[in-house]
């Protein structure tokens, strides 16, 4: 899609530097911070950096790998704005690993996107799944669920099995 080709030619060195930093997590995170500063007004380019950074970062070191979780949340939020199909695909992949299921922000970002696209039931389902799998902090999900429930017409409940 568009996000894959968005990185300007001038940013190719950054992509190369990310690739050469594979396995060096502090270096990857420093490069991401650098890109966020220099590309802050170019969401497709920043999204591309997040995509490459997640790829070279490797597997999460368990549910407490907060750097990995932060990177994935940033990538998911960017994709939610740029490409809902890619966002769903990435989130579905994250839901298969413990670090992806542990972070409430991922479910919240996906739910916000689904709601923005008009699928309130899907949004509620995502939030409820996050609660069910114990994603934290749980208040993020319960607050979003309460807000969604308050918008629902009477008699239309997402709680029914």
MMTF fields as JSON, N, C-alpha, C and O atoms, coordinates in Angstrom:
{
  "mmtfVersion": "1.0.0",
  "mmtfProducer": "UNKNOWN",
  "numBonds": 643,
  "numAtoms": 644,
  "numGroups": 161,
  "numChains": 1,
  "numModels": 1,
  "chainsPerModel": [1],
  "groupsPerChain": [161],
  "chainIdList": ["A"],
  "bondAtomList": [4, 2, 8, 6, 12, 10, 16, 14, 20, 18, 24, 22, 28, 26, 32, 30, 36, 34, 40, 38, 44, 42, 48, 46, 52, 50, 56, 54, 60, 58, 64, 62, 68, 66, 72, 70, 76, 74, 80, 78, 84, 82, 88, 86, 92, 90, 96, 94, 100, 98, 104, 102, 108, 106, 112, 110, 116, 114, 120, 118, 124, 122, 128, 126, 132, 130, 136, 134, 140, 138, 144, 142, 148, 146, 152, 150, 156, 154, 160, 158, 164, 162, 168, 166, 172, 170, 176, 174, 180, 178, 184, 182, 188, 186, 192, 190, 196, 194, 200, 198, 204, 202, 208, 206, 212, 210, 216, 214, 220, 218, 224, 222, 228, 226, 232, 230, 236, 234, 240, 238, 244, 242, 248, 246, 252, 250, 256, 254, 260, 258, 264, 262, 268, 266, 272, 270, 276, 274, 280, 278, 284, 282, 288, 286, 292, 290, 296, 294, 300, 298, 304, 302, 308, 306, 312, 310, 316, 314, 320, 318, 324, 322, 328, 326, 332, 330, 336, 334, 340, 338, 344, 342, 348, 346, 352, 350, 356, 354, 360, 358, 364, 362, 368, 366, 372, 370, 376, 374, 380, 378, 384, 382, 388, 386, 392, 390, 396, 394, 400, 398, 404, 402, 408, 406, 412, 410, 416, 414, 420, 418, 424, 422, 428, 426, 432, 430, 436, 434, 440, 438, 444, 442, 448, 446, 452, 450, 456, 454, 460, 458, 464, 462, 468, 466, 472, 470, 476, 474, 480, 478, 484, 482, 488, 486, 492, 490, 496, 494, 500, 498, 504, 502, 508, 506, 512, 510, 516, 514, 520, 518, 524, 522, 528, 526, 532, 530, 536, 534, 540, 538, 544, 542, 548, 546, 552, 550, 556, 554, 560, 558, 564, 562, 568, 566, 572, 570, 576, 574, 580, 578, 584, 582, 588, 586, 592, 590, 596, 594, 600, 598, 604, 602, 608, 606, 612, 610, 616, 614, 620, 618, 624, 622, 628, 626, 632, 630, 636, 634, 640, 638],
  "bondOrderList": [1, 1, 1, 1, 1, 1, 1, 1, 1, 1, 1, 1, 1, 1, 1, 1, 1, 1, 1, 1, 1, 1, 1, 1, 1, 1, 1, 1, 1, 1, 1, 1, 1, 1, 1, 1, 1, 1, 1, 1, 1, 1, 1, 1, 1, 1, 1, 1, 1, 1, 1, 1, 1, 1, 1, 1, 1, 1, 1, 1, 1, 1, 1, 1, 1, 1, 1, 1, 1, 1, 1, 1, 1, 1, 1, 1, 1, 1, 1, 1, 1, 1, 1, 1, 1, 1, 1, 1, 1, 1, 1, 1, 1, 1, 1, 1, 1, 1, 1, 1, 1, 1, 1, 1, 1, 1, 1, 1, 1, 1, 1, 1, 1, 1, 1, 1, 1, 1, 1, 1, 1, 1, 1, 1, 1, 1, 1, 1, 1, 1, 1, 1, 1, 1, 1, 1, 1, 1, 1, 1, 1, 1, 1, 1, 1, 1, 1, 1, 1, 1, 1, 1, 1, 1, 1, 1, 1, 1, 1, 1],
  "groupList": [{"groupName": "UNK", "atomNameList": ["N", "CA", "C", "O"], "elementList": ["N", "C", "C", "O"], "formalChargeList": [0, 0, 0, 0], "bondAtomList": [1, 0, 2, 1, 3, 2], "bondOrderList": [1, 1, 2], "singleLetterCode": "X", "chemCompType": "L-PEPTIDE LINKING"}],
  "groupTypeList": [0, 0, 0, 0, 0, 0, 0, 0, 0, 0, 0, 0, 0, 0, 0, 0, 0, 0, 0, 0, 0, 0, 0, 0, 0, 0, 0, 0, 0, 0, 0, 0, 0, 0, 0, 0, 0, 0, 0, 0, 0, 0, 0, 0, 0, 0, 0, 0, 0, 0, 0, 0, 0, 0, 0, 0, 0, 0, 0, 0, 0, 0, 0, 0, 0, 0, 0, 0, 0, 0, 0, 0, 0, 0, 0, 0, 0, 0, 0, 0, 0, 0, 0, 0, 0, 0, 0, 0, 0, 0, 0, 0, 0, 0, 0, 0, 0, 0, 0, 0, 0, 0, 0, 0, 0, 0, 0, 0, 0, 0, 0, 0, 0, 0, 0, 0, 0, 0, 0, 0, 0, 0, 0, 0, 0, 0, 0, 0, 0, 0, 0, 0, 0, 0, 0, 0, 0, 0, 0, 0, 0, 0, 0, 0, 0, 0, 0, 0, 0, 0, 0, 0, 0, 0, 0, 0, 0, 0, 0, 0, 0],
  "groupIdList": [1, 2, 3, 4, 5, 6, 7, 8, 9, 10, 11, 12, 13, 14, 15, 16, 17, 18, 19, 20, 21, 22, 23, 24, 25, 26, 27, 28, 29, 30, 31, 32, 33, 34, 35, 36, 37, 38, 39, 40, 41, 42, 43, 44, 45, 46, 47, 48, 49, 50, 51, 52, 53, 54, 55, 56, 57, 58, 59, 60, 61, 62, 63, 64, 65, 66, 67, 68, 69, 70, 71, 72, 73, 74, 75, 76, 77, 78, 79, 80, 81, 82, 83, 84, 85, 86, 87, 88, 89, 90, 91, 92, 93, 94, 95, 96, 97, 98, 99, 100, 101, 102, 103, 104, 105, 106, 107, 108, 109, 110, 111, 112, 113, 114, 115, 116, 117, 118, 119, 120, 121, 122, 123, 124, 125, 126, 127, 128, 129, 130, 131, 132, 133, 134, 135, 136, 137, 138, 139, 140, 141, 142, 143, 144, 145, 146, 147, 148, 149, 150, 151, 152, 153, 154, 155, 156, 157, 158, 159, 160, 161],
  "secStructList": [7, 2, 2, 2, 2, 7, 1, 7, 4, 4, 4, 2, 2, 2, 2, 2, 2, 2, 2, 2, 6, 6, 6, 7, 2, 2, 2, 2, 2, 2, 2, 2, 2, 2, 2, 2, 2, 2, 6, 6, 6, 7, 2, 2, 2, 2, 2, 2, 2, 2, 2, 2, 2, 2, 2, 2, 2, 7, 1, 7, 1, 1, 6, 6, 7, 2, 2, 2, 2, 2, 2, 2, 2, 2, 2, 2, 2, 2, 2, 2, 2, 2, 7, 2, 2, 2, 2, 2, 2, 2, 2, 2, 2, 2, 6, 6, 1, 2, 2, 2, 2, 2, 5, 2, 2, 2, 2, 2, 2, 2, 2, 2, 2, 2, 2, 2, 6, 6, 7, 2, 2, 2, 2, 2, 2, 2, 2, 2, 2, 2, 2, 2, 6, 6, 7, 5, 1, 2, 2, 2, 2, 2, 2, 2, 2, 2, 2, 2, 2, 2, 2, 1, 7, 6, 6, 7, 7, 1, 7, 7, 7],
  "xCoordList": [0.805, 0.0, 0.837, 2.048, 0.178, 0.82, 1.916, 2.967, 1.676, 2.613, 3.977, 4.996, 4.021, 5.269, 6.182, 7.403, 5.616, 6.421, 6.562, 7.167, 6.008, 5.937, 7.282, 7.495, 8.198, 9.457, 10.212, 10.52, 10.495, 11.162, 12.568, 13.165, 13.085, 14.423, 15.46, 16.434, 15.242, 16.169, 16.2, 17.138, 15.193, 15.125, 15.662, 15.674, 16.107, 16.663, 17.8, 17.88, 18.699, 19.754, 19.189, 19.76, 18.073, 17.459, 16.996, 17.169, 16.414, 15.974, 17.183, 17.128, 18.286, 19.519, 20.069, 20.498, 20.052, 20.561, 19.708, 20.228, 18.391, 17.522, 17.883, 17.993, 18.063, 18.391, 19.707, 19.825, 20.695, 22.007, 21.964, 22.876, 20.903, 20.768, 20.019, 19.775, 19.654, 18.889, 19.54, 20.74, 18.73, 19.234, 19.75, 19.882, 20.044, 20.536, 19.354, 19.148, 18.592, 17.328, 17.476, 16.699, 18.443, 18.593, 18.848, 18.329, 19.649, 19.937, 18.671, 18.416, 17.88, 16.619, 15.714, 15.148, 15.581, 14.697, 15.214, 14.419, 16.534, 17.115, 16.821, 16.502, 16.926, 16.631, 15.159, 14.827, 14.272, 12.841, 12.585, 11.839, 13.207, 13.026, 13.529, 12.9, 14.648, 15.211, 14.218, 13.97, 13.66, 12.703, 11.441, 10.897, 10.974, 9.764, 9.973, 9.06, 11.185, 11.48, 11.565, 10.975, 12.294, 12.546, 11.371, 11.237, 10.527, 9.417, 8.05, 7.044, 8.004, 6.773, 5.536, 4.423, 5.703, 4.539, 4.217, 3.327, 4.933, 4.753, 4.378, 5.233, 3.09, 2.642, 2.986, 3.427, 2.804, 3.186, 4.667, 5.009, 5.538, 6.969, 7.275, 8.054, 6.659, 6.871, 6.325, 6.947, 5.179, 4.591, 5.533, 5.678, 6.165, 7.119, 8.301, 8.777, 8.767, 9.855, 9.409, 10.161, 8.177, 7.664, 7.63, 8.003, 7.178, 7.093, 8.471, 8.626, 9.466, 10.828, 11.384, 12.048, 11.115, 11.637, 11.065, 11.802, 9.765, 9.153, 9.781, 10.059, 10.0, 10.6, 12.002, 12.32, 12.848, 14.223, 14.353, 15.36, 13.339, 13.377, 13.363, 14.025, 12.607, 12.527, 11.398, 10.538, 11.398, 10.333, 10.391, 11.458, 9.23, 9.162, 9.831, 9.771, 10.474, 11.055, 10.022, 10.24, 8.897, 7.836, 6.9, 7.093, 5.876, 4.845, 5.375, 4.763, 6.511, 7.048, 8.006, 8.674, 8.089, 8.943, 8.199, 7.571, 8.291, 7.505, 7.98, 7.178, 9.272, 9.761, 9.1, 8.674, 9.018, 8.357, 6.888, 6.36, 6.237, 4.815, 4.604, 3.687, 5.448, 5.325, 5.484, 4.729, 6.473, 6.726, 5.524, 5.119, 4.957, 3.791, 2.573, 1.817, 2.376, 1.254, 1.407, 0.439, 2.617, 2.855, 2.563, 1.921, 3.043, 2.807, 1.306, 0.778, 0.628, -0.803, -1.592, -2.47, -1.285, -2.006, -1.807, -2.744, -0.587, -0.325, -1.105, -1.721, -1.079, -1.806, -3.315, -4.008, -3.822, -5.256, -5.677, -6.806, -4.786, -5.098, -4.827, -5.483, -3.857, -3.427, -4.072, -4.432, -4.216, -4.66, -5.373, -4.732, -6.705, -7.445, -7.192, -7.116, -7.062, -6.828, -5.489, -5.406, -4.443, -3.126, -3.165, -2.518, -3.924, -4.035, -4.67, -4.194, -5.753, -6.414, -5.469, -5.389, -4.753, -3.821, -2.732, -2.42, -2.158, -1.1, -1.652, -1.022, -2.833, -3.408, -3.733, -3.515, -4.247, -4.55, -3.28, -3.303, -2.175, -0.889, -0.459, 0.008, -0.619, -0.234, -1.051, -0.554, -2.302, -3.187, -2.745, -3.251, -1.8, -1.328, -0.133, 0.279, 0.44, 1.582, 1.211, 0.385, 1.834, 1.463, 1.698, 0.897, 2.786, 3.055, 1.978, 1.608, 1.48, 0.427, -0.901, -1.663, -1.179, -2.436, -2.375, -3.415, -1.166, -1.016, -1.327, -1.586, -1.304, -1.361, -2.732, -3.154, -3.421, -4.761, -4.769, -5.766, -3.652, -3.619, -3.842, -4.381, -3.429, -3.61, -5.088, -5.583, -5.786, -7.23, -7.969, -8.922, -7.521, -8.164, -7.989, -8.933, -6.784, -6.527, -7.375, -7.967, -7.423, -8.222, -9.707, -10.405, -10.187, -11.599, -11.945, -12.998, -11.058, -11.305, -11.4, -12.233, -10.539, -10.58, -11.899, -12.551, -12.297, -13.542, -14.738, -15.645, -14.723, -15.819, -15.836, -16.896, -14.66, -14.562, -15.074, -15.639, -14.875, -15.325, -16.786, -17.31, -17.435, -18.872, -19.271, -20.464, -18.313, -18.643, -18.507, -17.511, -19.535, -19.509, -19.511, -18.874, -20.218, -20.256, -18.864, -18.456, -18.136, -16.77, -15.87, -15.013, -16.067, -15.279, -15.496, -14.54, -16.758, -17.084, -16.485, -15.968, -16.557, -16.01, -14.504, -14.002, -13.787, -12.34, -12.037, -11.147, -12.789, -12.565, -12.856, -12.111, -13.96, -14.327, -13.273, -12.967, -12.713, -11.65, -10.449, -9.859, -10.09, -8.978, -9.204, -8.291, -10.416, -10.76, -10.642, -10.074, -11.191, -11.203, -9.791, -9.549, -8.852, -7.496, -6.604, -5.433, -7.166, -6.419, -5.452, -4.474, -5.709, -4.847, -4.907, -5.957, -3.782, -3.747, -3.138, -2.438, -3.39, -4.241, -5.729, -6.207, -6.438, -7.822, -8.77, -9.785, -8.442, -9.348, -9.449, -10.465, -8.416, -8.456, -9.595, -10.352, -9.701, -10.721, -12.107, -13.077, -12.207, -13.534, -14.107, -15.312, -13.244, -13.718, -14.213, -15.262, -13.463, -13.864, -15.161, -16.025, -15.293, -16.526, -17.719, -18.785, -17.548, -18.643, -19.07, -20.261, -18.088, -18.393, -19.178, -20.153, -18.747, -19.454, -20.874, -21.828, -21.004, -22.325, -23.279, -24.47, -22.749, -23.588, -24.129, -25.163, -23.45, -23.887, -24.887, -25.563, -24.98, -25.828, -27.307, -27.73, -28.095, -29.548, -30.034, -29.417, -31.126, -31.682, -31.936, -32.364, -31.669, -31.983, -30.951, -31.069, -29.938, -28.889, -27.648, -26.91, -27.413, -26.308, -25.285, -25.632, -24.01, -22.928, -22.596, -21.752, -23.247, -22.921, -23.518, -23.042, -24.536, -25.17, -24.183, -23.438, -24.18, -23.185, -23.334, -22.568],
  "yCoordList": [-1.199, 0.0, 1.248, 1.208, 2.361, 3.664, 3.781, 4.368, 3.226, 3.384, 2.794, 3.303, 1.735, 1.08, 1.911, 1.774, 2.768, 3.553, 4.996, 5.815, 5.311, 6.703, 7.272, 8.48, 6.422, 6.953, 7.638, 7.024, 8.894, 9.679, 9.147, 8.51, 9.414, 8.941, 9.418, 8.719, 10.625, 11.173, 10.373, 10.503, 9.55, 8.763, 7.352, 6.568, 7.021, 5.685, 5.36, 4.229, 6.336, 6.025, 5.585, 4.713, 6.181, 5.799, 4.344, 3.591, 3.96, 2.58, 1.638, 0.582, 2.052, 1.248, 1.167, 0.104, 2.296, 2.323, 1.431, 0.767, 1.417, 0.52, -0.934, -1.752, -1.236, -2.614, -3.041, -4.159, -2.143, -2.491, -2.53, -3.062, -1.967, -1.982, -3.221, -3.357, -4.116, -5.315, -5.997, -6.273, -6.262, -6.917, -5.945, -6.313, -4.707, -3.685, -2.797, -1.726, -3.261, -2.599, -1.138, -0.304, -0.792, 0.636, 1.502, 2.615, 0.993, 1.74, 1.899, 2.974, 0.83, 0.892, 1.969, 2.783, 1.969, 2.941, 4.363, 5.289, 4.553, 5.881, 6.349, 7.519, 5.443, 5.795, 6.155, 7.072, 5.436, 5.745, 7.146, 7.926, 7.465, 8.802, 9.887, 10.936, 9.627, 10.571, 10.78, 11.912, 9.696, 9.783, 10.529, 11.319, 10.277, 10.959, 12.467, 13.227, 12.907, 14.348, 14.911, 15.952, 14.231, 14.794, 14.617, 15.375, 13.632, 13.342, 13.58, 13.065, 14.346, 14.438, 14.846, 14.466, 15.608, 16.049, 15.125, 15.42, 14.008, 13.094, 11.709, 10.834, 11.521, 10.275, 9.037, 8.038, 9.062, 7.867, 7.505, 6.326, 8.505, 8.234, 7.695, 6.754, 8.293, 7.82, 6.393, 5.545, 6.138, 4.803, 3.777, 2.662, 4.172, 3.29, 2.986, 1.852, 3.999, 3.796, 2.806, 1.899, 2.977, 2.049, 0.62, -0.327, 0.478, -0.847, -1.508, -2.667, -0.764, -1.308, -1.582, -2.595, -0.683, -0.855, -2.113, -2.868, -2.345, -3.55, -4.787, -5.772, -4.733, -5.869, -6.187, -7.353, -5.164, -5.437, -5.635, -6.159, -5.218, -5.365, -6.848, -7.264, -7.63, -9.053, -9.36, -8.514, -10.566, -11.007, -10.255, -9.846, -10.086, -9.481, -10.405, -11.628, -9.794, -10.582, -10.701, -10.225, -11.339, -11.529, -10.344, -9.33, -10.477, -9.444, -8.141, -7.088, -8.201, -6.99, -6.231, -5.3, -6.602, -5.892, -4.633, -4.601, -3.593, -2.381, -1.612, -0.943, -1.695, -1.016, -1.615, -0.889, -2.939, -3.614, -3.214, -2.899, -3.23, -2.871, -1.439, -1.176, -0.508, 0.898, 1.038, 1.76, 0.338, 0.389, -0.148, 0.433, -1.257, -1.843, -0.936, -0.813, -0.297, 0.633, 1.799, 2.205, 2.333, 3.448, 3.019, 3.749, 1.82, 1.334, 1.136, 1.531, 0.52, 0.261, 1.566, 1.684, 2.542, 3.828, 4.518, 5.095, 4.462, 5.072, 4.34, 4.972, 3.013, 2.237, 2.462, 2.473, 2.642, 2.899, 4.154, 4.237, 5.122, 6.358, 6.25, 6.92, 5.407, 5.344, 4.211, 4.388, 3.05, 1.867, 0.898, 0.034, 1.033, 0.148, -1.34, -2.133, -1.718, -3.139, -3.605, -4.681, -2.795, -3.149, -3.114, -3.93, -2.169, -2.08, -3.356, -3.911, -3.823, -5.054, -6.245, -7.068, -6.328, -7.437, -7.433, -8.476, -6.254, -6.146, -6.488, -7.226, -5.947, -6.229, -7.712, -8.293, -8.325, -9.759, -10.555, -11.529, -10.134, -10.796, -10.58, -11.51, -9.356, -9.045, -9.863, -10.239, -10.129, -10.854, -12.3, -12.984, -12.779, -14.154, -14.259, -15.37, -13.126, -13.186, -12.535, -11.623, -13.019, -12.556, -11.056, -10.382, -10.525, -9.087, -8.264, -7.188, -8.764, -8.061, -8.08, -7.115, -9.182, -9.289, -8.53, -8.18, -8.269, -7.685, -6.191, -5.649, -5.525, -4.059, -3.537, -3.706, -2.902, -2.376, -1.333, -1.181, -0.614, 0.453, -0.095, 0.6, -1.343, -1.927, -2.169, -1.886, -2.699, -2.93, -1.598, -1.468, -0.614, 0.701, 1.363, 1.955, 1.271, 1.872, 1.196, 1.863, -0.121, -0.867, -0.54, -0.339, -0.486, -0.177, 1.231, 1.443, 2.191, 3.572, 3.645, 4.37, 2.888, 2.865, 2.264, 2.826, 1.121, 0.464, 1.387, 1.474, 2.073, 3.01, 4.15, 4.525, 4.698, 5.8, 5.358, 6.16, 4.068, 3.539, 3.087, 2.561, 3.298, 3.04, 1.683, 1.386, 0.848, -0.483, -0.495, -0.971, 0.041, 0.156, -1.225, -1.419, -2.182, -3.536, -4.167, -4.814, -3.981, -4.511, -3.818, -4.453, -2.516, -1.766, -2.342, -2.581, -2.564, -3.109, -4.51, -4.859, -5.297, -6.66, -6.639, -7.45, -5.71, -5.595, -5.226, -5.805, -4.253, -3.828, -4.974, -5.205, -5.695, -6.818, -7.916, -8.536, -8.16, -9.163, -8.744, -9.567, -7.47, -6.967, -7.199, -7.617, -6.931, -7.167, -8.658, -9.044, -9.495, -10.942, -11.535, -12.417, -11.038, -11.596, -10.922, -11.272, -9.955, -9.325, -8.24, -7.966, -7.614, -6.521, -5.375, -5.093, -4.723, -3.643, -2.378, -2.444, -1.24, -1.104, -1.252, -0.666, -2.034, -2.394, -1.194, -1.206, -0.145, 1.016, 1.697, 2.324, 1.583, 2.153, 1.506, 2.183, 0.175, -0.566, -0.36, -0.169, -0.398, -0.256, 1.139, 1.292, 2.155, 3.52, 3.633, 4.227, 3.066, 3.117, 2.336, 2.756, 1.195, 0.401, 1.172, 1.181, 1.82, 2.611, 3.719, 3.972, 4.371, 5.45, 4.903, 5.513, 3.743, 3.121, 2.728, 2.981, 2.111, 1.665, 2.847, 2.733, 3.975, 5.172, 5.681, 6.348, 5.377, 5.842, 4.899, 5.265, 3.67, 2.667, 2.983, 3.489, 2.675, 2.787, 1.774, 0.723, 2.077, 1.137, -0.222, -0.329, -1.265, -2.615, -3.211, -4.373, -2.433, -2.952, -3.182, -2.241, -4.425, -4.713, -5.617, -6.59, -5.285, -6.125, -7.243, -8.087, -7.265, -8.272, -9.63, -10.642, -9.676, -10.964, -11.862, -11.388, -13.158, -14.075, -14.232, -14.968],
  "zCoordList": [0.0, 0.0, 0.0, -0.22, 0.25, 0.213, 1.262, 1.002, 2.444, 3.545, 3.207, 3.675, 2.406, 2.083, 1.202, 1.279, 0.367, -0.566, -0.103, -0.795, 1.061, 1.493, 1.92, 1.824, 2.39, 2.893, 1.757, 0.736, 1.952, 0.914, 0.664, 1.532, -0.522, -0.878, 0.131, 0.412, 0.679, 1.666, 2.954, 3.741, 3.179, 4.407, 4.23, 5.179, 3.017, 2.775, 3.742, 4.221, 4.051, 5.014, 6.367, 7.023, 6.784, 8.047, 7.987, 8.946, 6.868, 6.687, 6.76, 7.389, 6.095, 6.131, 7.555, 8.003, 8.259, 9.636, 10.534, 11.431, 10.291, 11.061, 10.781, 11.695, 9.509, 9.135, 9.783, 10.284, 9.77, 10.335, 11.867, 12.501, 12.459, 13.923, 14.413, 15.612, 13.514, 13.898, 15.098, 15.097, 16.117, 17.32, 18.372, 19.54, 17.973, 18.908, 19.301, 18.731, 20.275, 20.611, 21.023, 20.557, 21.88, 22.228, 20.992, 20.895, 20.045, 18.817, 17.971, 17.427, 17.862, 17.099, 17.692, 16.962, 19.015, 19.675, 19.491, 19.335, 19.508, 19.278, 17.853, 17.638, 16.883, 15.486, 15.316, 14.564, 16.012, 15.944, 16.504, 15.913, 17.651, 18.236, 17.277, 17.129, 16.642, 15.663, 14.512, 14.097, 14.01, 12.903, 13.323, 12.552, 14.553, 15.03, 15.048, 14.725, 15.427, 15.45, 14.035, 13.745, 13.153, 11.828, 10.87, 9.909, 11.12, 10.191, 10.823, 10.334, 11.892, 12.687, 11.891, 12.256, 10.818, 10.043, 8.878, 8.079, 8.774, 7.652, 8.184, 8.316, 8.486, 9.097, 8.256, 8.823, 6.94, 6.167, 6.331, 6.429, 6.361, 6.518, 7.912, 8.06, 8.938, 10.308, 10.442, 11.083, 9.843, 9.88, 9.26, 9.762, 8.167, 7.496, 8.422, 8.475, 9.149, 10.114, 11.194, 11.55, 11.72, 12.74, 12.196, 12.889, 10.945, 10.328, 10.275, 10.66, 9.795, 9.713, 11.106, 11.32, 12.058, 13.416, 14.069, 14.704, 13.918, 14.484, 13.84, 14.522, 12.534, 11.824, 12.339, 12.573, 12.52, 12.939, 14.45, 14.924, 15.202, 16.665, 17.041, 17.991, 16.288, 16.596, 17.554, 17.805, 18.089, 18.989, 20.318, 20.775, 20.918, 22.251, 23.249, 23.128, 24.244, 25.334, 26.449, 27.563, 26.139, 27.137, 27.234, 26.563, 28.081, 28.188, 28.776, 28.595, 29.481, 30.119, 29.193, 29.644, 27.927, 26.98, 26.532, 25.474, 27.377, 27.144, 25.915, 25.263, 25.585, 24.381, 23.142, 22.243, 23.103, 21.982, 21.925, 20.859, 23.081, 23.125, 22.646, 21.868, 23.106, 22.695, 21.184, 20.533, 20.638, 19.203, 18.426, 17.419, 18.897, 18.226, 18.318, 17.354, 19.473, 19.628, 18.653, 18.01, 18.544, 17.618, 16.184, 15.429, 15.809, 14.449, 14.212, 13.173, 15.184, 15.023, 14.908, 14.054, 15.761, 15.702, 14.364, 13.813, 13.838, 12.529, 11.439, 10.581, 11.475, 10.461, 10.56, 9.542, 11.773, 11.948, 11.19, 10.707, 11.084, 10.371, 8.883, 8.085, 8.494, 7.099, 6.305, 5.141, 6.935, 6.21, 7.148, 7.745, 7.284, 8.183, 7.913, 8.852, 6.651, 6.341, 6.914, 7.507, 6.736, 7.3, 8.822, 9.479, 9.389, 10.847, 11.398, 12.388, 10.751, 11.204, 11.099, 12.011, 9.977, 9.765, 10.849, 11.424, 11.123, 12.136, 13.523, 14.28, 13.856, 15.176, 15.318, 16.381, 14.265, 14.332, 14.613, 15.365, 14.004, 14.251, 15.711, 16.368, 16.207, 17.595, 18.598, 19.659, 18.249, 19.173, 19.365, 20.254, 18.538, 18.676, 19.619, 19.955, 20.058, 20.981, 22.307, 22.359, 23.375, 24.718, 24.894, 25.541, 24.329, 24.471, 23.76, 24.23, 22.639, 21.902, 22.635, 22.578, 23.325, 24.077, 25.394, 25.952, 25.902, 27.239, 27.291, 28.365, 26.135, 26.119, 25.707, 24.563, 26.651, 26.403, 25.287, 24.582, 25.128, 24.113, 22.709, 21.847, 22.477, 21.139, 20.861, 19.77, 21.866, 21.708, 21.601, 20.833, 22.375, 22.354, 20.993, 20.47, 20.408, 19.091, 18.014, 17.165, 18.06, 17.069, 17.222, 16.228, 18.459, 18.703, 18.222, 17.621, 18.486, 18.055, 16.529, 15.984, 15.851, 14.39, 13.907, 13.026, 14.481, 14.055, 14.293, 13.466, 15.434, 15.74, 14.723, 14.223, 14.419, 13.448, 12.083, 11.34, 11.75, 10.465, 10.507, 9.525, 11.657, 11.744, 12.295, 12.368, 12.685, 13.208, 14.726, 15.271, 15.402, 16.863, 17.516, 18.552, 16.922, 17.488, 17.459, 18.424, 16.362, 16.255, 17.271, 17.886, 17.443, 18.427, 19.821, 20.558, 20.177, 21.503, 21.655, 22.717, 20.599, 20.629, 20.905, 21.683, 20.266, 20.484, 21.936, 22.559, 22.472, 23.861, 24.826, 25.778, 24.564, 25.434, 25.38, 26.398, 24.186, 24.075, 24.917, 25.617, 24.848, 25.65, 27.131, 27.842, 27.601, 29.005, 29.322, 30.343, 28.423, 28.64, 28.751, 29.575, 27.907, 27.935, 28.979, 29.124, 29.703, 30.79, 30.347, 31.042, 29.196, 28.732, 29.728, 30.305, 29.922, 30.894, 30.306, 29.295, 30.916, 32.102, 31.747, 30.776, 32.541, 32.224, 32.229, 31.532, 33.019, 33.054, 31.689, 31.388, 30.865, 29.509, 28.724, 28.029, 28.848, 28.111, 28.705, 27.97, 30.04, 30.641, 30.398, 30.193, 30.42, 30.143, 28.707, 28.456, 27.763, 26.357, 26.143, 25.373, 26.829, 26.718, 27.261, 26.646, 28.41, 28.998, 28.034, 27.855, 27.421, 26.472, 25.282, 24.844, 24.757, 23.631, 24.03, 23.294, 25.195, 25.672, 25.813, 25.524, 26.257, 26.446, 25.109, 25.076, 24.022, 22.694, 22.046, 21.085, 22.581, 21.942, 22.112, 23.151, 21.072, 21.223, 22.265, 22.437, 22.954, 23.949, 23.335, 22.186, 24.114, 23.651, 22.71, 22.321, 22.336, 21.457, 22.301, 22.592, 22.693, 23.586, 22.935, 22.266, 23.138, 22.59, 23.563, 23.264, 24.727, 25.751, 25.436, 25.95, 24.612, 24.342, 23.592, 22.735, 23.915, 23.319, 21.818, 21.195]
}
